[in-house]
Amino acid sequence: QAASAGHTLANHTYHHLKGWKTPAQEYLTDIRQCQDELEKIIPEKKNKLFRPPYGKLTPQQFRALKSEYQIVMWDVLTYDFDKSLSEFDCLRQSIKNTRPGSIVVFHDSQKASRNMQYVLPRILAHFTALGYRFGAL
């Protein structure tokens, strides 16, 4: 449904592995498993995208991935998964840290749902009112 709606699907590992704590070959195999699933939904792209869980890769993992994937990081982490963070504070911090060209991370997990469902529509409305545009990578 997301792909048919025009959203970009990208690799984030199959099992949400921590790069710094996972041997390189195991990590790369997990990425391949995720890519195999993605390619069932969308045809393989020349410039495949990869966002490492937790933003952490070892130098060996980075070298192995950089020729096949565009590695995408972010500059705003909403902390929507932090249950001790109120919806309002999550929104306030996310708006404060967002700049033109920012990549903002939200999570679609049960743990993040309260904050994400509150913050996402409001941050989109806020920046739309300021004339920002949102696009797929």
C-alpha positions as semicolon CSV with decimal commas, in nm:
position;residue;x (nm);y (nm);z (nm)
1;Q;0,000;0,000;0,000
2;A;0,282;0,243;0,086
3;A;0,464;0,173;-0,240
4;S;0,147;0,212;-0,448
5;A;0,083;0,546;-0,275
6;G;0,419;0,672;-0,403
7;H;0,620;0,639;-0,084
8;T;0,982;0,530;-0,099
9;L;1,055;0,193;0,056
10;A;1,407;0,137;0,181
11;N;1,620;-0,115;0,363
12;H;1,657;-0,096;0,741
13;T;1,778;-0,457;0,797
14;Y;1,540;-0,747;0,836
15;H;1,577;-0,787;1,213
16;H;1,666;-0,428;1,317
17;L;2,021;-0,529;1,402
18;K;2,272;-0,312;1,584
19;G;2,564;-0,268;1,346
20;W;2,825;-0,221;1,615
21;K;2,718;-0,540;1,791
22;T;2,670;-0,765;1,488
23;P;2,948;-0,937;1,291
24;A;2,979;-0,789;0,942
25;Q;2,877;-1,101;0,749
26;E;2,569;-1,159;0,968
27;Y;2,472;-0,793;0,927
28;L;2,513;-0,801;0,548
29;T;2,312;-1,123;0,524
30;D;2,031;-0,961;0,721
31;I;2,035;-0,662;0,485
32;R;2,017;-0,898;0,185
33;Q;1,717;-1,075;0,345
34;C;1,540;-0,740;0,380
35;Q;1,632;-0,643;0,023
36;D;1,489;-0,972;-0,108
37;E;1,158;-0,889;0,060
38;L;1,160;-0,533;-0,075
39;E;1,222;-0,659;-0,427
40;K;0,906;-0,869;-0,406
41;I;0,717;-0,539;-0,370
42;I;0,918;-0,302;-0,585
43;P;1,161;-0,371;-0,866
44;E;1,527;-0,337;-0,774
45;K;1,640;0,020;-0,807
46;K;1,980;0,136;-0,921
47;N;2,019;0,361;-0,616
48;K;1,895;0,153;-0,326
49;L;1,852;0,326;0,008
50;F;1,969;0,194;0,345
51;R;1,919;0,349;0,689
52;P;2,116;0,169;0,957
53;P;1,925;0,100;1,277
54;Y;2,049;0,329;1,555
55;G;2,263;0,509;1,294
56;K;2,555;0,279;1,363
57;L;2,774;0,092;1,118
58;T;3,123;-0,044;1,155
59;P;3,381;0,074;0,899
60;Q;3,377;-0,276;0,744
61;Q;2,997;-0,272;0,709
62;F;3,006;0,078;0,560
63;R;3,269;-0,019;0,302
64;A;3,067;-0,328;0,202
65;L;2,744;-0,130;0,162
66;K;2,851;0,200;0,006
67;S;2,883;0,070;-0,350
68;E;2,537;-0,091;-0,354
69;Y;2,335;0,143;-0,133
70;Q;2,291;0,511;-0,070
71;I;2,326;0,526;0,307
72;V;2,071;0,767;0,450
73;M;2,107;0,918;0,794
74;W;1,889;1,178;0,966
75;D;1,934;1,501;1,153
76;V;1,615;1,501;1,363
77;L;1,523;1,210;1,586
78;T;1,179;1,277;1,730
79;Y;1,218;1,040;2,026
80;D;0,858;0,941;1,963
81;F;0,945;0,601;2,114
82;D;1,028;0,759;2,453
83;K;0,719;0,696;2,666
84;S;0,841;0,945;2,929
85;L;0,827;1,225;2,670
86;S;0,489;1,397;2,646
87;E;0,325;1,447;2,309
88;F;0,363;1,824;2,344
89;D;0,734;1,807;2,433
90;C;0,796;1,561;2,150
91;L;0,631;1,803;1,907
92;R;0,811;2,108;2,049
93;Q;1,155;1,947;2,029
94;S;1,090;1,811;1,679
95;I;0,985;2,152;1,547
96;K;1,277;2,324;1,721
97;N;1,532;2,090;1,561
98;T;1,391;2,077;1,207
99;R;1,551;2,288;0,932
100;P;1,511;2,308;0,553
101;G;1,631;1,975;0,412
102;S;1,598;1,789;0,742
103;I;1,534;1,419;0,751
104;V;1,305;1,355;1,048
105;V;1,274;1,005;1,195
106;F;0,939;0,876;1,321
107;H;0,872;0,518;1,424
108;D;0,570;0,302;1,343
109;S;0,596;0,085;1,652
110;Q;0,349;0,025;1,933
111;K;0,589;0,197;2,172
112;A;0,596;0,514;1,956
113;S;0,231;0,523;1,850
114;R;0,104;0,773;2,111
115;N;0,365;1,038;2,031
116;M;0,388;0,966;1,660
117;Q;0,012;0,988;1,604
118;Y;0,003;1,320;1,787
119;V;0,322;1,476;1,649
120;L;0,328;1,371;1,283
121;P;0,010;1,548;1,163
122;R;0,098;1,857;1,366
123;I;0,454;1,882;1,242
124;L;0,333;1,841;0,883
125;A;0,071;2,113;0,934
126;H;0,323;2,344;1,103
127;F;0,582;2,322;0,828
128;T;0,323;2,325;0,549
129;A;0,197;2,657;0,687
130;L;0,556;2,785;0,668
131;G;0,575;2,686;0,300
132;Y;0,780;2,370;0,336
133;R;0,734;2,087;0,089
134;F;0,778;1,719;0,168
135;G;0,919;1,470;-0,076
136;A;1,029;1,112;-0,108
137;L;1,398;1,033;-0,118
